[in-house]
XYZ file of C-alpha atoms in Angstrom:
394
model
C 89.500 70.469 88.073
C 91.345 68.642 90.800
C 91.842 65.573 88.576
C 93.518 68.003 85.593
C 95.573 70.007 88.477
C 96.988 66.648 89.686
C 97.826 65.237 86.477
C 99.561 68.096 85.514
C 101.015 68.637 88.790
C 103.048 64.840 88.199
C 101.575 63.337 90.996
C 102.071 59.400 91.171
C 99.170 57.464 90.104
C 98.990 55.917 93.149
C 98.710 59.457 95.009
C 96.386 61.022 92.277
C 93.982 57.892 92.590
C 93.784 58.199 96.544
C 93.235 61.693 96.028
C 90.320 60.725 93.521
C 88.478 58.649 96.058
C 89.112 61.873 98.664
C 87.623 64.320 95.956
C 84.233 62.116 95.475
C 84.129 60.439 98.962
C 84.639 64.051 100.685
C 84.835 67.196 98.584
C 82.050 66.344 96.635
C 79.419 65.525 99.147
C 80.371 68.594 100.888
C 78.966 71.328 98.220
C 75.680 70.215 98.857
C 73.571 70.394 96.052
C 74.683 69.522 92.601
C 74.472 73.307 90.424
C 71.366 72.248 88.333
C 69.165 71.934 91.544
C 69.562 74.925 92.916
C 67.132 77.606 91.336
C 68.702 80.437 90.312
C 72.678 81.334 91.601
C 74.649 78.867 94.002
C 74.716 79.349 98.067
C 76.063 82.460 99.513
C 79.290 81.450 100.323
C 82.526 83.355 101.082
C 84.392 81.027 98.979
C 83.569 81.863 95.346
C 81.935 84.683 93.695
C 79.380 83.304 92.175
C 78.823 80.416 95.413
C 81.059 77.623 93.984
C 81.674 76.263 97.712
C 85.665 75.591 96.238
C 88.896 76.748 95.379
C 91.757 75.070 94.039
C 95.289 76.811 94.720
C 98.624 75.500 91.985
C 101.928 76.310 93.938
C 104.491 75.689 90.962
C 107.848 75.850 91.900
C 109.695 74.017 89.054
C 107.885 71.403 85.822
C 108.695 68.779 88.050
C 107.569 70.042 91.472
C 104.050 71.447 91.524
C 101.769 71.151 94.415
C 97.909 71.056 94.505
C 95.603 72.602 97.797
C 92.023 73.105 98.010
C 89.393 74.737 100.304
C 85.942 74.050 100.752
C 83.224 75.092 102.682
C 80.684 72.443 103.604
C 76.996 72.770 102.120
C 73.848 71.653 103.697
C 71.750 69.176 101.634
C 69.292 71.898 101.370
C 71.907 73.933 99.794
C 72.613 76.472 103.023
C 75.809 76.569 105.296
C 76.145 73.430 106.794
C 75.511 74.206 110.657
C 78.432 74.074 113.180
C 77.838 71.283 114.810
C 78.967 69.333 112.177
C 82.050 71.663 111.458
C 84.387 69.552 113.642
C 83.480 66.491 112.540
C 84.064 67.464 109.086
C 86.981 67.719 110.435
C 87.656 64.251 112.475
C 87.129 62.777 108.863
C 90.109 63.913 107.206
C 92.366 61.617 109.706
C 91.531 58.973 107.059
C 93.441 60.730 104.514
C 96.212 62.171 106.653
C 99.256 61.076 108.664
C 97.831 59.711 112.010
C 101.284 60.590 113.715
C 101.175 64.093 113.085
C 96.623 65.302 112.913
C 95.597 66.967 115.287
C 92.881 69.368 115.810
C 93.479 70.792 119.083
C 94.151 74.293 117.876
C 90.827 73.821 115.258
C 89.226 73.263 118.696
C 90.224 76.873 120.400
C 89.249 78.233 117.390
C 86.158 77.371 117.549
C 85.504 77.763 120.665
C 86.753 81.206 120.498
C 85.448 81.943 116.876
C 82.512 80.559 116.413
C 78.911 81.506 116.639
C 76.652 78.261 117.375
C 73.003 79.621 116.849
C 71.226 81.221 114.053
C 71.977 85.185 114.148
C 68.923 87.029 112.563
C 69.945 90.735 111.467
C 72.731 89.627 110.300
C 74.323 92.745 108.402
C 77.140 90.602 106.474
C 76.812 90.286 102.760
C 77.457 86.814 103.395
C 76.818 84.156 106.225
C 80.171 81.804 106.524
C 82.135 81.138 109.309
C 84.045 77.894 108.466
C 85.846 76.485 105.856
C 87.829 73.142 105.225
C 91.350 73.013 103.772
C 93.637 70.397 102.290
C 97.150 70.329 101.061
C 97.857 67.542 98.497
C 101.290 66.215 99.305
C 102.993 64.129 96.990
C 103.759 61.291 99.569
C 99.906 59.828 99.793
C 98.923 61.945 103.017
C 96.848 65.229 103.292
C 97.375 68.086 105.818
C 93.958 69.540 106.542
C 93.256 72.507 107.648
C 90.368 74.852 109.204
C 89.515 78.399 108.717
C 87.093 80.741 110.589
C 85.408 83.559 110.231
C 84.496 85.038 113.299
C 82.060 88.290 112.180
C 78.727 86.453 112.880
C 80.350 86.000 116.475
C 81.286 89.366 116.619
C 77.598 91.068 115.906
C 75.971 88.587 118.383
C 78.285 89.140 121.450
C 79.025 93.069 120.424
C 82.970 92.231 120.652
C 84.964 93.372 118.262
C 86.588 90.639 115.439
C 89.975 92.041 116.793
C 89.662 91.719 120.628
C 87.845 87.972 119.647
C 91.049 87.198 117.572
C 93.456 88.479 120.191
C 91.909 86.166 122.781
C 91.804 82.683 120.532
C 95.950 84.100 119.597
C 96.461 84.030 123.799
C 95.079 80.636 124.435
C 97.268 79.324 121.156
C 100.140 80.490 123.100
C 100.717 83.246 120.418
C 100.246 86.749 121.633
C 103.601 88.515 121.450
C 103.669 87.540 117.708
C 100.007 88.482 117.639
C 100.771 91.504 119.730
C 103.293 93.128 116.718
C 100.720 92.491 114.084
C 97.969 94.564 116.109
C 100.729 97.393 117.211
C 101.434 98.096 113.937
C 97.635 97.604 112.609
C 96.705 100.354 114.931
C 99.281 103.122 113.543
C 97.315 102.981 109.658
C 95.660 106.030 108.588
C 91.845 105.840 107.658
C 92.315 104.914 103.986
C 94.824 101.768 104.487
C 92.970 100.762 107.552
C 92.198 96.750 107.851
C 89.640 94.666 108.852
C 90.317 91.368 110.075
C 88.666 88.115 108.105
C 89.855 84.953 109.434
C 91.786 82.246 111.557
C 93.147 79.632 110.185
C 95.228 76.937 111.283
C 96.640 73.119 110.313
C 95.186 69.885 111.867
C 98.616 69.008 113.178
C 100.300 69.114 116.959
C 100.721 72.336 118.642
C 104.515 72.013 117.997
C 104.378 71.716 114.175
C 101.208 73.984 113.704
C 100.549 77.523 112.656
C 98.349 80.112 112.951
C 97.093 82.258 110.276
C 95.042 85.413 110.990
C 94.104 87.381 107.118
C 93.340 91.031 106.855
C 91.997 92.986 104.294
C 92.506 96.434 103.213
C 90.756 98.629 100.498
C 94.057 100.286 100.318
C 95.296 99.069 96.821
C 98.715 100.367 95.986
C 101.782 98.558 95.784
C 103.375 100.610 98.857
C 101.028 100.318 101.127
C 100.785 96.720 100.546
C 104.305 96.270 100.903
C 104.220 98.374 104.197
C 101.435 95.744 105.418
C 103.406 92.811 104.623
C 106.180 93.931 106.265
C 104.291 95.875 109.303
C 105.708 98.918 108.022
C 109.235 97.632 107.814
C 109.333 95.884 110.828
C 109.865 92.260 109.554
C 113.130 92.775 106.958
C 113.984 89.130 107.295
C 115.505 87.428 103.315
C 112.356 85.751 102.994
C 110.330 88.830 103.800
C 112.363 90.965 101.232
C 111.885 88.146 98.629
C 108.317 87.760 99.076
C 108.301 91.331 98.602
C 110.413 91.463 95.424
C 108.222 89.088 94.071
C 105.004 91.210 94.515
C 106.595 94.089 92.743
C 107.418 91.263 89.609
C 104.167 90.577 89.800
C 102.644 93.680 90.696
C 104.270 95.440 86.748
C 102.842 92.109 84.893
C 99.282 92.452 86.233
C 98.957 96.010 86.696
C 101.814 97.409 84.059
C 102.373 99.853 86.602
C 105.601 101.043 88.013
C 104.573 103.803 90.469
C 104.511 102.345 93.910
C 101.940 105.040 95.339
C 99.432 104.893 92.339
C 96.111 102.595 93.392
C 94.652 99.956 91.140
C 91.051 100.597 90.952
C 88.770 97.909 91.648
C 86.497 96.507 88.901
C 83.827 95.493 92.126
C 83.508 97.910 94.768
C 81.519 97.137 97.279
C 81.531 93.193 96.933
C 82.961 91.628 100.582
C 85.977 90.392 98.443
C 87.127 93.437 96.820
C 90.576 94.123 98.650
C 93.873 93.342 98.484
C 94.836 91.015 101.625
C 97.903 90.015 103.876
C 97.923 87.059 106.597
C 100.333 87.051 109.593
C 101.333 83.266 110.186
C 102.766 82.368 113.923
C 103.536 79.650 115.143
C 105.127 78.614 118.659
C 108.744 78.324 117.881
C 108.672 82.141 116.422
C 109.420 84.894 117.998
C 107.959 87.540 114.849
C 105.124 86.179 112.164
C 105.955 85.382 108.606
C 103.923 86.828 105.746
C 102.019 86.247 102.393
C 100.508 88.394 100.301
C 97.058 87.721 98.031
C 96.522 89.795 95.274
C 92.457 89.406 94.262
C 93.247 89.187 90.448
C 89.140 88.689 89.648
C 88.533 92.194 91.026
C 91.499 94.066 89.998
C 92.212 92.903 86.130
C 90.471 93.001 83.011
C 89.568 89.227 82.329
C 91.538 85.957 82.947
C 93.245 85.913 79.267
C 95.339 89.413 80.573
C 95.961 87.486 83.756
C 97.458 84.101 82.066
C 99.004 86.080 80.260
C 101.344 88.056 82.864
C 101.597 84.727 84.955
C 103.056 83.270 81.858
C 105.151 85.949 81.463
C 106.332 85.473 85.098
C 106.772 82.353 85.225
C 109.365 82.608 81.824
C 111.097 85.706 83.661
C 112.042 83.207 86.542
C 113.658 80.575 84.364
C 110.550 78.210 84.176
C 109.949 78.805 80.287
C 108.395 75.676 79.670
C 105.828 76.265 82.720
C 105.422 79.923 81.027
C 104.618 78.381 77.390
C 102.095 75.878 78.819
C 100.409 78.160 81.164
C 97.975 79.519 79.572
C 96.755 76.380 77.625
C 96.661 75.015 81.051
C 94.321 77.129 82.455
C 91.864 77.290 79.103
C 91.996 73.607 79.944
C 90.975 74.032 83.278
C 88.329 76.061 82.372
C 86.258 74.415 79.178
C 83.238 76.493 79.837
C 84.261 79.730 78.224
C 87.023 81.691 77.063
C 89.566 83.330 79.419
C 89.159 86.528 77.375
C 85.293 86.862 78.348
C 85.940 87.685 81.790
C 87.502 86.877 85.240
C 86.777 84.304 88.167
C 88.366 81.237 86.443
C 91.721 82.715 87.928
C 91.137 84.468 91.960
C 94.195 85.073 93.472
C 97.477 85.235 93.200
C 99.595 84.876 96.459
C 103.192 85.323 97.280
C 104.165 84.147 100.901
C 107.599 84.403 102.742
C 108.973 81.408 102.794
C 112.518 79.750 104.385
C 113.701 79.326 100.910
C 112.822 82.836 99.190
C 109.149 83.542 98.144
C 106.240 81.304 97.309
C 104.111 82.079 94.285
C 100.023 80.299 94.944
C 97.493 80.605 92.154
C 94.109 80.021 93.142
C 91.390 78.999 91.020
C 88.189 78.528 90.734
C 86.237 75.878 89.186
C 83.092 78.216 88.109
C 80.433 75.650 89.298
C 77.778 78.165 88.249
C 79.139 80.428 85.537
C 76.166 81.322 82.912
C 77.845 79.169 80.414
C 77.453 75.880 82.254
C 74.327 76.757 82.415
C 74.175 76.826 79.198
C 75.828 73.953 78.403
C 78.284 75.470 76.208
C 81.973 74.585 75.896
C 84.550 76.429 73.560
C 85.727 74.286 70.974
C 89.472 74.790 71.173
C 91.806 76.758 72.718
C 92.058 80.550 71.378
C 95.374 81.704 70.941
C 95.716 84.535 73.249
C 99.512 85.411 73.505
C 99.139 89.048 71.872
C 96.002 89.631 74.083
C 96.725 93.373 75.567
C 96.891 94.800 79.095
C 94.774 96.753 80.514
């Protein structure tokens, strides 16, 4: 998948061939296991749901300017969580493929010291056992930013602190607790049913000075106002970028859901499952006074099947003036996905997101790569692309 995303994505061959060598000198080694040896279903990871270890994001923001990220979480050659001691490492190796002016991972340091439990935690009540993933943004002049995420539940149930008061300690040694401090002000004013719980820490391997911080909550709360009120803490944050970010949800938010009623909730197709949930991350960084935004709307829980959901991106994409990126789109993503159809169901497709940016709003699809969808199993591949325009919405 990364190879198609990049040559679609016009990256120079130069750039797409380095970023070969990083996909089978370090993604690939990372999943662990290859999907035929493992038994039955892939690991149990946070990532994907059905254990692919990977996610590709596509930020397109013209035909000619596309960008390509990915996450990973490293697997164990046995095919478990790869233990944290190696997490940092994993780490120390992306300096290979990144700007040596600029990596750091001082802040992926606090993080984990803060973050992250370092034994094995028996009883664990979590439907899933993660607590660190790898990130890498594919830039289009040779060099990767990497990034680290962290999950800090498993430390939570072994020290008895709460995820929160954890977070609010790693966001004081960043230098980032009056940013921090809004976020939880507002966080605590929710009523029962749009109530969040917080998921994860993420920041950049760059220098304090040029890094971020990224803390992602989700909320069972699934209507367009109160995800609106999240993203902007309840009208708090009212900054251009903000307001575009948010104009861009509702756009998005009538293509998906075909609904125009702000207070009506979308029922979830997978209640229960740890990433049912619409979700919102506060970025900070040192130079800001308030955090930014983005906005993740979990597309494979919430919609029909992936054919309804190329469909409405397609349809976004041609309402913003990119009509040739809308007419492609959904042959693009059939072709990213030879397994199946899109019309049999979703997970090709995960998220989309729509983050605040300087410029106006950022539009992020994520996808996944289905490492162990039935029909690879099978070993069966559709032999050409259906036509899927007319498909209806749900």
């Amino acid at each position: 998948m990364l190879r198609l995303l990049l040559e679609r994505s016009l990256y120079p061959s130069n750039t797409s061939r380095k970023y070969a060598y990083f996909e089978t000198a370090y993604l690939i080694p990372l999943c662990g296991l290859c999907p035929h040896e493992f038994e039955t279903t892939g690991p149990s990871s946070y990532v994907g749901d059905d254990g692919t270890p990977i996610e590709f994001s596509w930020v397109i923001e013209s035909e000619d300017k596309m960008t390509v990220r990915c996450i990973i979480e490293p697997i164990s050659s046995f095919g478990t969580v790869a233990p944290s001691s190696t997490w940092m490492s994993f780490l120390l190796s992306l300096r290979i493929f990144s700007d040596h002016e600029t990596f750091d991972i001082a802040w992926a340091q606090t993080c984990f010291n803060y973050l992250a439990y370092n034994s094995v935690l028996y009883g664990n009540t979590s439907q899933h056992s993660s607590q660190f993933i790898v990130g890498a943004d594919c830039t289009h002049n040779d060099d990767i930013v990497g990034k680290a995420y962290f999950l800090p539940h498993i430390r939570s149930q072994a020290t008895g602190i709460s995820i929160d008061k954890l977070v609010t300690e790693c966001m004081k040694a960043l230098g980032l607790e009056d940013p921090w401090a809004m976020v939880i002000r507002y966080l605590a004013t929710l009523p029962e049913h749009c109530q969040t719980k917080t998921e994860i820490v993420a920041v950049d391997c760059l220098q304090p000075s040029k890094n971020r911080a990224k803390v992602y909550v989700r909320t069972q709360a699934s209507s367009l106002r109160s995800i609106i009120d999240l993203m902007s803490l309840g009208g708090e944050l009212s900054d251009p970028s903000i307001l575009s970010a948010i104009a861009t949800v509702r756009h998005l938010w009538r293509l998906l859901f075909s609904e125009a009623d702000e207070s009506v909730s979308i029922p979830c197709l997978r209640p229960g499952h740890f990433g049912s949930g619409f979700s919102v991350y506060f970025e900070m960084g040192l130079s800001r006074s308030t955090p930014s935004t983005k906005a993740y709307i979990p597309i494979r829980h919430y919609c029909r099947d992936d054919a309804v959901i190329a469909q409405a991106m397609a349809q976004y994409y041609r309402d913003i003036g990119l009509s040739s990126v809308g007419d492609r789109y959904i042959s693009d993503i059939q072709r990213l996905c030879p397994h199946r159809d899109l019309s049999a169901r979703t997970g090709v497709q995960t998220y989309i997101g729509c983050a605040a940016k300087k410029g106006g709003s950022q539009v992020s699809v994520y996808l996944s790569p289905e490492s162990f969808a039935p029909e690879r199993r099978l070993k069966t591949t559709p032999e050409k692309i259906e036509n899927i325009e007319n498909t209806g919405r749900s």
